[in-house]
Amino acid sequence: MTVIARYVSRILLGLSLLAALGGAHAQLAIEITGAGAHRLPIAIADFAGEPGYSRALTSVIRADLERSGLFRLVEPGPTPISENDNVDFGAWKNKGADAFVGGSLVADAGGKFEARFRLYDVSKQASLGGVAFVTTPNMLRAAGHRIADYIYEKLIGEKGYFSTRIAYVVKQAGRYELQIADADGQNAQPALVSKEPIISPAWSPDGGRLAYVSFENKKPVVYVHTLATGRRTVVANFKGSNSAPAWAPDGRRLAVTLSKDGGSQIYLVNADGSGAQRLMSSSSIDTEPQFSPDGESIYFTSDRGGAPQIYRVSVGGGTAQRVTFDGSYNVSPRLSPDGRSMAFISRNGGRFQLAIMDLASKQVQILTDSHKDESPSFASNGRMILFATEMGGRGVLSAVSSDGRVKQRLSVSAGDVREPAWGPYLK
């Protein structure tokens, strides 16, 4: 299958797949299918305060940490424990906990809450710090994600990703919806509803905008959508196909694939749609551009060597260098946030599987055992990769850690979901 045939097949999938519940009720259910070999045992006591709200808050924190595959929850017992209560380190050690969290949710007269907590190292019998977040009843989940991020960073040594968002496409009764949800699949809201397919969503570096391809005008057109206001800007609506938008790290430009001058070629265009400039002159099919995190290079898929492979070229143009050599079909490059690794889709024995390459050593690891993987997207800390695949004849989202050990499945009841994109840290 050629690069262009692969892309066309995605368009055709957009026309016929994606049957799922729409709207805010189409929450993604997450199932943990594999966890890390060595998980840190942690006890998170129910927060003190109003029982209903406090338990809702702690349930979010626990679910986030458990879902990461890096923590094992230790049963804390039914008694709430605040951040100011004395900690019986011996008792927690006997329960097998290496870390402990106590906290409280305190209401004020204005209807707001202050979520306070403290994290402890049980072995060292020492506090690792704590924070207080002001929140409201309808923002308790967001507060829980922020607390989980804090705990994750203190214990793992890298930023957490629980407060980030994901985008994906679902369809109901011929209606396509571009959904935005929390990283745990909750709080899903439609950013765009259309009777025509929507594909290739891409988050801006600041998390405030989405670029995507919409077929609402009966042809593929690239838009930039400001999420806070709903304002949309046409970025590419040239003759022929306009596809595969990817943001530059500074958020000022995008790389897109256009066929306006014949064939599929990569262009750079300003985020307001002005200044389209062709990156290279090539007689081959070049598509799926992705910027490196430093903004100096663009990785892309091309059949210039006779079969789809991944190449790299300077953002200023010039001669492209081939990146992938193993196998006869490697597409959809996605760079890790630190620029050290590249996720991509590789064909192996007729199966399209998610792979990752260490760019320094060129070593490649296949991360999945599925058959129809596509659209990989890194979490903001590079720890997890979100992608679309098929199970039981319908589309689901899956996530796998960059070492292949932690695995999750995200699905919508009785439907398909596709085109995932994991958003950046919110600024």
Tab-separated table of C-alpha atoms in Angstrom:
chain	number	residue	atom	x	y	z
A	1	MET	CA	0.000	0.000	0.000
A	2	THR	CA	1.450	3.386	-0.989
A	3	VAL	CA	1.595	6.413	1.281
A	4	ILE	CA	-1.223	8.112	-0.560
A	5	ALA	CA	-3.286	4.920	-0.569
A	6	ARG	CA	-2.789	4.670	3.186
A	7	TYR	CA	-3.950	8.258	3.626
A	8	VAL	CA	-6.934	7.745	1.329
A	9	SER	CA	-7.835	4.656	3.321
A	10	ARG	CA	-7.955	6.834	6.437
A	11	ILE	CA	-10.314	9.200	4.628
A	12	LEU	CA	-12.518	6.297	3.603
A	13	LEU	CA	-12.481	5.057	7.168
A	14	GLY	CA	-13.618	8.511	8.183
A	15	LEU	CA	-16.568	8.068	5.839
A	16	SER	CA	-17.638	4.674	7.094
A	17	LEU	CA	-16.307	3.985	10.584
A	18	LEU	CA	-16.626	5.759	13.906
A	19	ALA	CA	-20.031	4.718	15.217
A	20	ALA	CA	-20.113	5.937	18.802
A	21	LEU	CA	-22.149	7.802	21.335
A	22	GLY	CA	-21.735	11.553	20.776
A	23	GLY	CA	-21.852	14.619	22.948
A	24	ALA	CA	-20.837	15.058	26.532
A	25	HIS	CA	-22.164	11.591	27.392
A	26	ALA	CA	-19.599	9.778	25.184
A	27	GLN	CA	-17.099	9.272	27.987
A	28	LEU	CA	-14.135	7.048	27.324
A	29	ALA	CA	-13.933	4.046	29.621
A	30	ILE	CA	-10.352	3.123	30.495
A	31	GLU	CA	-9.293	-0.450	31.132
A	32	ILE	CA	-5.793	-1.248	32.404
A	33	THR	CA	-4.522	-4.207	30.395
A	34	GLY	CA	-0.899	-4.215	31.571
A	35	ALA	CA	1.113	-2.575	34.350
A	36	GLY	CA	4.751	-1.941	35.142
A	37	ALA	CA	6.772	-4.741	36.682
A	38	HIS	CA	7.776	-2.665	39.702
A	39	ARG	CA	4.984	-0.474	41.038
A	40	LEU	CA	5.434	1.880	43.958
A	41	PRO	CA	3.015	0.977	46.789
A	42	ILE	CA	1.130	4.059	47.978
A	43	ALA	CA	-1.728	4.600	50.414
A	44	ILE	CA	-4.105	7.508	49.820
A	45	ALA	CA	-6.464	7.983	52.730
A	46	ASP	CA	-9.923	9.456	52.284
A	47	PHE	CA	-9.603	13.195	52.726
A	48	ALA	CA	-11.215	14.723	55.788
A	49	GLY	CA	-14.223	16.963	55.175
A	50	GLU	CA	-17.661	16.489	53.640
A	51	PRO	CA	-17.677	12.744	52.868
A	52	GLY	CA	-19.283	12.820	49.425
A	53	TYR	CA	-17.047	15.483	47.917
A	54	SER	CA	-13.929	14.233	49.709
A	55	ARG	CA	-14.366	10.680	48.463
A	56	ALA	CA	-14.983	11.928	44.933
A	57	LEU	CA	-11.710	13.848	45.093
A	58	THR	CA	-9.634	10.976	46.450
A	59	SER	CA	-11.139	8.555	43.923
A	60	VAL	CA	-9.796	10.713	41.086
A	61	ILE	CA	-6.321	10.814	42.645
A	62	ARG	CA	-6.244	7.060	43.174
A	63	ALA	CA	-7.532	6.277	39.682
A	64	ASP	CA	-4.956	8.560	38.040
A	65	LEU	CA	-2.023	7.006	39.844
A	66	GLU	CA	-3.210	3.431	39.370
A	67	ARG	CA	-3.907	4.014	35.682
A	68	SER	CA	-0.321	5.147	35.127
A	69	GLY	CA	0.832	1.578	35.840
A	70	LEU	CA	3.596	2.896	38.096
A	71	PHE	CA	1.748	2.738	41.423
A	72	ARG	CA	0.088	-0.002	43.429
A	73	LEU	CA	-2.665	1.215	45.737
A	74	VAL	CA	-2.510	0.057	49.350
A	75	GLU	CA	-5.865	-0.183	51.128
A	76	PRO	CA	-5.948	2.809	53.517
A	77	GLY	CA	-8.974	1.821	55.596
A	78	PRO	CA	-12.236	3.729	56.080
A	79	THR	CA	-10.999	6.503	58.387
A	80	PRO	CA	-10.343	9.920	56.785
A	81	ILE	CA	-6.897	11.327	57.568
A	82	SER	CA	-6.112	15.004	57.126
A	83	GLU	CA	-2.816	16.626	56.243
A	84	ASN	CA	-2.403	17.760	59.870
A	85	ASP	CA	-3.003	14.417	61.555
A	86	ASN	CA	-0.089	12.552	63.080
A	87	VAL	CA	1.198	9.841	60.745
A	88	ASP	CA	1.802	6.362	62.157
A	89	PHE	CA	4.678	5.443	59.839
A	90	GLY	CA	5.097	2.022	61.423
A	91	ALA	CA	1.490	1.105	60.677
A	92	TRP	CA	1.767	2.196	57.044
A	93	LYS	CA	5.037	0.316	56.662
A	94	ASN	CA	3.381	-2.822	58.004
A	95	LYS	CA	0.654	-2.393	55.404
A	96	GLY	CA	3.337	-2.357	52.727
A	97	ALA	CA	3.131	1.311	51.761
A	98	ASP	CA	6.257	3.200	50.678
A	99	ALA	CA	4.346	6.484	50.399
A	100	PHE	CA	1.289	7.931	52.104
A	101	VAL	CA	-1.055	10.840	51.357
A	102	GLY	CA	-3.382	12.546	53.814
A	103	GLY	CA	-5.528	15.581	53.132
A	104	SER	CA	-8.721	17.505	53.653
A	105	LEU	CA	-11.367	19.326	51.656
A	106	VAL	CA	-12.466	22.456	53.492
A	107	ALA	CA	-15.500	24.477	52.374
A	108	ASP	CA	-15.743	28.244	52.731
A	109	ALA	CA	-18.783	30.497	52.960
A	110	GLY	CA	-18.648	31.285	49.242
A	111	GLY	CA	-19.258	27.742	48.077
A	112	LYS	CA	-15.634	27.033	47.214
A	113	PHE	CA	-13.318	24.364	48.583
A	114	GLU	CA	-9.681	24.308	49.546
A	115	ALA	CA	-8.122	20.933	48.817
A	116	ARG	CA	-5.114	20.470	51.090
A	117	PHE	CA	-2.823	17.462	51.191
A	118	ARG	CA	0.584	16.252	52.272
A	119	LEU	CA	2.739	13.487	50.800
A	120	TYR	CA	5.009	11.370	53.012
A	121	ASP	CA	7.922	9.013	52.435
A	122	VAL	CA	7.095	6.134	54.782
A	123	SER	CA	10.581	4.593	54.823
A	124	LYS	CA	12.298	7.884	55.655
A	125	GLN	CA	9.415	8.994	57.880
A	126	ALA	CA	9.571	12.387	56.231
A	127	SER	CA	7.249	14.798	54.475
A	128	LEU	CA	7.837	15.264	50.744
A	129	GLY	CA	5.696	18.390	50.616
A	130	GLY	CA	2.134	19.399	50.044
A	131	VAL	CA	-0.019	21.971	48.287
A	132	ALA	CA	-3.427	23.598	48.729
A	133	PHE	CA	-5.685	24.118	45.693
A	134	VAL	CA	-8.794	26.309	45.682
A	135	THR	CA	-11.578	24.621	43.732
A	136	THR	CA	-15.352	24.395	43.319
A	137	PRO	CA	-17.687	21.394	43.406
A	138	ASN	CA	-17.775	21.128	39.615
A	139	MET	CA	-13.970	21.409	39.393
A	140	LEU	CA	-13.128	18.685	41.898
A	141	ARG	CA	-11.893	16.364	39.170
A	142	ALA	CA	-9.465	19.007	37.937
A	143	ALA	CA	-8.164	19.458	41.482
A	144	GLY	CA	-7.744	15.701	41.807
A	145	HIS	CA	-5.721	15.590	38.575
A	146	ARG	CA	-3.443	18.378	39.831
A	147	ILE	CA	-2.863	16.586	43.130
A	148	ALA	CA	-2.084	13.359	41.262
A	149	ASP	CA	0.364	15.291	39.060
A	150	TYR	CA	2.127	16.606	42.174
A	151	ILE	CA	2.404	13.141	43.731
A	152	TYR	CA	3.591	11.622	40.450
A	153	GLU	CA	6.325	14.234	40.008
A	154	LYS	CA	7.574	13.933	43.589
A	155	LEU	CA	7.773	10.145	43.490
A	156	ILE	CA	8.666	9.418	39.854
A	157	GLY	CA	10.851	12.445	39.173
A	158	GLU	CA	9.061	13.703	36.063
A	159	LYS	CA	5.992	15.821	35.448
A	160	GLY	CA	2.628	14.110	35.581
A	161	TYR	CA	0.203	14.188	32.661
A	162	PHE	CA	-3.136	13.765	34.426
A	163	SER	CA	-4.186	17.413	33.965
A	164	THR	CA	-3.735	17.267	30.196
A	165	ARG	CA	-6.491	16.716	27.642
A	166	ILE	CA	-7.023	14.475	24.657
A	167	ALA	CA	-8.884	14.985	21.389
A	168	TYR	CA	-10.511	12.274	19.272
A	169	VAL	CA	-13.301	11.787	16.747
A	170	VAL	CA	-16.540	9.861	17.212
A	171	LYS	CA	-19.636	9.516	15.055
A	172	GLN	CA	-23.310	8.998	15.809
A	173	ALA	CA	-26.019	8.466	13.200
A	174	GLY	CA	-23.975	10.069	10.446
A	175	ARG	CA	-22.793	12.939	12.645
A	176	TYR	CA	-19.077	13.357	13.315
A	177	GLU	CA	-17.889	14.986	16.524
A	178	LEU	CA	-14.457	16.201	17.455
A	179	GLN	CA	-14.380	15.565	21.192
A	180	ILE	CA	-12.159	17.074	23.878
A	181	ALA	CA	-11.816	15.140	27.132
A	182	ASP	CA	-9.638	14.961	30.208
A	183	ALA	CA	-6.722	12.546	29.997
A	184	ASP	CA	-8.816	9.977	31.890
A	185	GLY	CA	-11.567	10.144	29.257
A	186	GLN	CA	-14.015	12.067	31.437
A	187	ASN	CA	-15.681	15.452	30.862
A	188	ALA	CA	-15.932	14.861	27.106
A	189	GLN	CA	-17.289	17.844	25.189
A	190	PRO	CA	-17.711	18.340	21.424
A	191	ALA	CA	-15.556	21.070	19.898
A	192	LEU	CA	-17.031	20.550	16.428
A	193	VAL	CA	-20.065	18.692	15.092
A	194	SER	CA	-20.369	17.962	11.386
A	195	LYS	CA	-22.175	15.697	8.950
A	196	GLU	CA	-18.857	15.211	7.154
A	197	PRO	CA	-15.649	13.512	8.369
A	198	ILE	CA	-13.141	15.196	10.647
A	199	ILE	CA	-9.594	13.822	10.777
A	200	SER	CA	-6.034	14.597	11.910
A	201	PRO	CA	-6.561	16.821	14.977
A	202	ALA	CA	-3.332	18.405	16.242
A	203	TRP	CA	-2.920	20.468	19.420
A	204	SER	CA	-1.167	23.819	19.390
A	205	PRO	CA	1.827	24.018	21.759
A	206	ASP	CA	-0.127	26.173	24.237
A	207	GLY	CA	-3.116	23.799	24.255
A	208	GLY	CA	-5.532	26.548	23.281
A	209	ARG	CA	-6.086	25.626	19.620
A	210	LEU	CA	-6.658	22.570	17.488
A	211	ALA	CA	-5.751	22.201	13.847
A	212	TYR	CA	-7.684	19.557	11.951
A	213	VAL	CA	-8.988	18.509	8.553
A	214	SER	CA	-12.724	18.857	7.930
A	215	PHE	CA	-14.687	17.653	4.915
A	216	GLU	CA	-17.681	19.901	5.611
A	217	ASN	CA	-17.204	21.627	2.234
A	218	LYS	CA	-17.067	18.239	0.462
A	219	LYS	CA	-13.260	18.394	0.256
A	220	PRO	CA	-10.441	18.263	2.812
A	221	VAL	CA	-9.725	21.707	4.271
A	222	VAL	CA	-7.345	22.516	7.143
A	223	TYR	CA	-8.754	24.661	9.958
A	224	VAL	CA	-7.358	26.132	13.161
A	225	HIS	CA	-9.966	26.149	15.926
A	226	THR	CA	-9.612	28.353	19.027
A	227	LEU	CA	-11.215	26.269	21.760
A	228	ALA	CA	-12.070	29.083	24.199
A	229	THR	CA	-14.085	31.081	21.660
A	230	GLY	CA	-15.019	28.540	18.986
A	231	ARG	CA	-13.479	30.819	16.341
A	232	ARG	CA	-12.186	28.942	13.295
A	233	THR	CA	-9.609	30.057	10.744
A	234	VAL	CA	-9.135	28.411	7.345
A	235	VAL	CA	-5.439	27.625	7.077
A	236	ALA	CA	-5.383	25.670	3.820
A	237	ASN	CA	-8.171	25.518	1.246
A	238	PHE	CA	-6.264	25.203	-1.984
A	239	LYS	CA	-7.154	23.252	-5.090
A	240	GLY	CA	-6.920	19.532	-4.450
A	241	SER	CA	-6.196	17.988	-1.058
A	242	ASN	CA	-5.266	19.916	2.102
A	243	SER	CA	-4.243	17.596	4.898
A	244	ALA	CA	-2.004	16.456	7.779
A	245	PRO	CA	-1.502	19.671	9.807
A	246	ALA	CA	1.334	19.773	12.352
A	247	TRP	CA	2.297	22.686	14.601
A	248	ALA	CA	5.712	24.257	14.862
A	249	PRO	CA	6.942	24.406	18.483
A	250	ASP	CA	6.461	28.191	18.592
A	251	GLY	CA	2.795	27.901	17.549
A	252	ARG	CA	3.221	30.436	14.743
A	253	ARG	CA	3.339	28.086	11.771
A	254	LEU	CA	2.090	24.722	10.644
A	255	ALA	CA	3.386	22.135	8.247
A	256	VAL	CA	0.661	20.804	5.951
A	257	THR	CA	0.407	18.462	2.994
A	258	LEU	CA	-1.022	20.051	-0.153
A	259	SER	CA	-1.584	18.785	-3.682
A	260	LYS	CA	-2.243	22.199	-5.213
A	261	ASP	CA	0.863	22.047	-7.411
A	262	GLY	CA	0.558	18.375	-8.287
A	263	GLY	CA	1.269	15.378	-6.091
A	264	SER	CA	1.315	15.500	-2.300
A	265	GLN	CA	3.965	17.890	-1.047
A	266	ILE	CA	4.804	19.515	2.289
A	267	TYR	CA	4.332	23.228	2.796
A	268	LEU	CA	4.852	25.617	5.698
A	269	VAL	CA	2.028	28.056	6.363
A	270	ASN	CA	1.382	30.702	9.005
A	271	ALA	CA	-1.264	29.903	11.614
A	272	ASP	CA	-3.558	32.539	10.079
A	273	GLY	CA	-3.391	30.815	6.682
A	274	SER	CA	-0.959	33.232	5.039
A	275	GLY	CA	2.453	32.679	3.516
A	276	ALA	CA	2.201	29.110	2.218
A	277	GLN	CA	5.678	28.037	1.164
A	278	ARG	CA	6.746	24.709	-0.305
A	279	LEU	CA	9.388	22.960	1.786
A	280	MET	CA	10.970	20.753	-0.903
A	281	SER	CA	10.735	20.053	-4.601
A	282	SER	CA	10.063	16.374	-5.041
A	283	SER	CA	8.426	14.127	-7.600
A	284	SER	CA	7.483	11.659	-4.844
A	285	ILE	CA	4.601	11.653	-2.396
A	286	ASP	CA	5.599	13.463	0.808
A	287	THR	CA	3.090	13.604	3.659
A	288	GLU	CA	2.492	13.373	7.437
A	289	PRO	CA	4.956	16.114	8.489
A	290	GLN	CA	5.972	16.487	12.136
A	291	PHE	CA	8.285	19.082	13.649
A	292	SER	CA	11.122	18.058	15.929
A	293	PRO	CA	10.756	19.569	19.424
A	294	ASP	CA	13.545	22.075	18.732
A	295	GLY	CA	11.805	23.225	15.569
A	296	GLU	CA	14.915	22.654	13.460
A	297	SER	CA	13.762	19.595	11.518
A	298	ILE	CA	10.643	18.100	9.991
A	299	TYR	CA	10.062	14.351	9.927
A	300	PHE	CA	7.734	13.046	7.238
A	301	THR	CA	6.555	9.980	5.319
A	302	SER	CA	7.621	9.542	1.704
A	303	ASP	CA	7.706	6.877	-0.990
A	304	ARG	CA	10.753	8.420	-2.649
A	305	GLY	CA	12.698	5.205	-2.009
A	306	GLY	CA	10.013	3.057	-3.629
A	307	ALA	CA	8.085	2.237	-0.444
A	308	PRO	CA	6.723	4.329	2.439
A	309	GLN	CA	9.515	5.255	4.856
A	310	ILE	CA	10.221	8.087	7.275
A	311	TYR	CA	12.643	10.880	6.407
A	312	ARG	CA	13.976	14.028	8.037
A	313	VAL	CA	14.684	17.401	6.443
A	314	SER	CA	15.804	20.769	7.774
A	315	VAL	CA	12.987	23.241	8.372
A	316	GLY	CA	14.769	25.419	5.832
A	317	GLY	CA	14.525	22.701	3.176
A	318	GLY	CA	17.373	20.909	1.447
A	319	THR	CA	18.211	17.236	1.105
A	320	ALA	CA	16.098	14.780	3.087
A	321	GLN	CA	17.747	11.994	5.085
A	322	ARG	CA	16.133	8.605	5.529
A	323	VAL	CA	15.388	7.652	9.158
A	324	THR	CA	13.727	4.199	9.008
A	325	PHE	CA	15.360	1.211	7.319
A	326	ASP	CA	13.846	-1.869	8.981
A	327	GLY	CA	10.881	-3.253	7.063
A	328	SER	CA	9.166	-2.124	3.872
A	329	TYR	CA	6.480	0.116	5.390
A	330	ASN	CA	7.001	2.738	8.120
A	331	VAL	CA	4.706	5.765	8.413
A	332	SER	CA	3.229	8.396	10.764
A	333	PRO	CA	6.288	9.742	12.627
A	334	ARG	CA	5.676	11.353	16.032
A	335	LEU	CA	8.555	12.771	18.056
A	336	SER	CA	8.747	12.426	21.829
A	337	PRO	CA	8.723	15.733	23.733
A	338	ASP	CA	12.442	15.405	24.530
A	339	GLY	CA	13.278	14.638	20.901
A	340	ARG	CA	15.096	11.421	21.738
A	341	SER	CA	12.538	8.936	20.442
A	342	MET	CA	10.172	8.605	17.514
A	343	ALA	CA	6.922	6.663	17.558
A	344	PHE	CA	5.603	5.418	14.221
A	345	ILE	CA	3.482	2.735	12.582
A	346	SER	CA	5.339	-0.215	11.075
A	347	ARG	CA	3.968	-3.059	8.978
A	348	ASN	CA	5.076	-6.440	10.251
A	349	GLY	CA	3.772	-9.630	8.655
A	350	GLY	CA	0.654	-7.869	7.414
A	351	ARG	CA	-0.019	-6.190	10.777
A	352	PHE	CA	0.242	-2.438	11.308
A	353	GLN	CA	1.810	-1.989	14.741
A	354	LEU	CA	3.035	0.847	16.909
A	355	ALA	CA	6.815	1.008	17.130
A	356	ILE	CA	9.324	3.307	18.790
A	357	MET	CA	12.851	4.180	17.707
A	358	ASP	CA	15.689	5.505	19.816
A	359	LEU	CA	16.968	8.173	17.434
A	360	ALA	CA	20.538	8.023	18.743
A	361	SER	CA	21.025	4.258	18.532
A	362	LYS	CA	18.409	3.629	15.779
A	363	GLN	CA	17.122	0.673	17.792
A	364	VAL	CA	13.459	-0.127	17.153
A	365	GLN	CA	10.976	-1.773	19.518
A	366	ILE	CA	7.478	-2.949	18.567
A	367	LEU	CA	5.181	-1.863	21.398
A	368	THR	CA	1.906	-3.603	20.506
A	369	ASP	CA	0.574	-6.940	19.349
A	370	SER	CA	-2.474	-5.519	17.562
A	371	HIS	CA	-3.197	-5.449	13.828
A	372	LYS	CA	-4.433	-2.021	12.737
A	373	ASP	CA	-2.682	0.658	14.778
A	374	GLU	CA	-2.621	4.272	13.592
A	375	SER	CA	-2.299	7.912	14.713
A	376	PRO	CA	0.251	7.703	17.568
A	377	SER	CA	0.500	10.648	19.962
A	378	PHE	CA	2.852	11.144	22.924
A	379	ALA	CA	1.752	12.309	26.361
A	380	SER	CA	3.343	15.588	27.364
A	381	ASN	CA	5.982	13.900	29.522
A	382	GLY	CA	6.783	11.269	26.891
A	383	ARG	CA	5.908	8.388	29.207
A	384	MET	CA	2.778	7.164	27.375
A	385	ILE	CA	1.723	6.955	23.722
A	386	LEU	CA	-1.938	7.172	22.704
A	387	PHE	CA	-3.000	5.552	19.434
A	388	ALA	CA	-6.024	4.209	17.570
A	389	THR	CA	-6.496	0.543	16.819
A	390	GLU	CA	-9.256	-2.015	16.229
A	391	MET	CA	-10.638	-4.674	18.542
A	392	GLY	CA	-13.643	-6.852	17.889
A	393	GLY	CA	-14.284	-5.139	14.575
A	394	ARG	CA	-14.542	-1.619	15.990
A	395	GLY	CA	-12.186	1.210	16.706
A	396	VAL	CA	-10.826	1.874	20.173
A	397	LEU	CA	-8.068	4.028	21.572
A	398	SER	CA	-5.185	2.411	23.362
A	399	ALA	CA	-2.231	3.744	25.293
A	400	VAL	CA	1.102	2.101	25.942
A	401	SER	CA	4.143	3.265	27.839
A	402	SER	CA	7.245	4.072	25.823
A	403	ASP	CA	8.887	0.927	27.226
A	404	GLY	CA	5.888	-1.234	26.278
A	405	ARG	CA	5.103	-2.390	29.837
A	406	VAL	CA	2.056	-0.310	30.770
A	407	LYS	CA	-1.018	-0.756	28.581
A	408	GLN	CA	-4.505	0.757	28.611
A	409	ARG	CA	-7.588	0.539	26.450
A	410	LEU	CA	-9.969	3.479	26.027
A	411	SER	CA	-13.325	2.789	24.432
A	412	VAL	CA	-16.789	4.251	24.005
A	413	SER	CA	-19.691	1.889	24.658
A	414	ALA	CA	-21.138	0.344	21.489
A	415	GLY	CA	-19.109	2.460	19.081
A	416	ASP	CA	-15.828	3.297	17.387
A	417	VAL	CA	-13.442	6.107	18.256
A	418	ARG	CA	-10.491	7.288	16.152
A	419	GLU	CA	-8.001	10.058	15.412
A	420	PRO	CA	-6.531	10.611	18.896
A	421	ALA	CA	-4.240	13.504	19.802
A	422	TRP	CA	-2.786	14.020	23.275
A	423	GLY	CA	-2.632	17.647	24.336
A	424	PRO	CA	0.299	19.500	25.917
A	425	TYR	CA	0.689	20.771	29.454
A	426	LEU	CA	-1.795	23.602	29.949
A	427	LYS	CA	-0.116	26.995	30.251
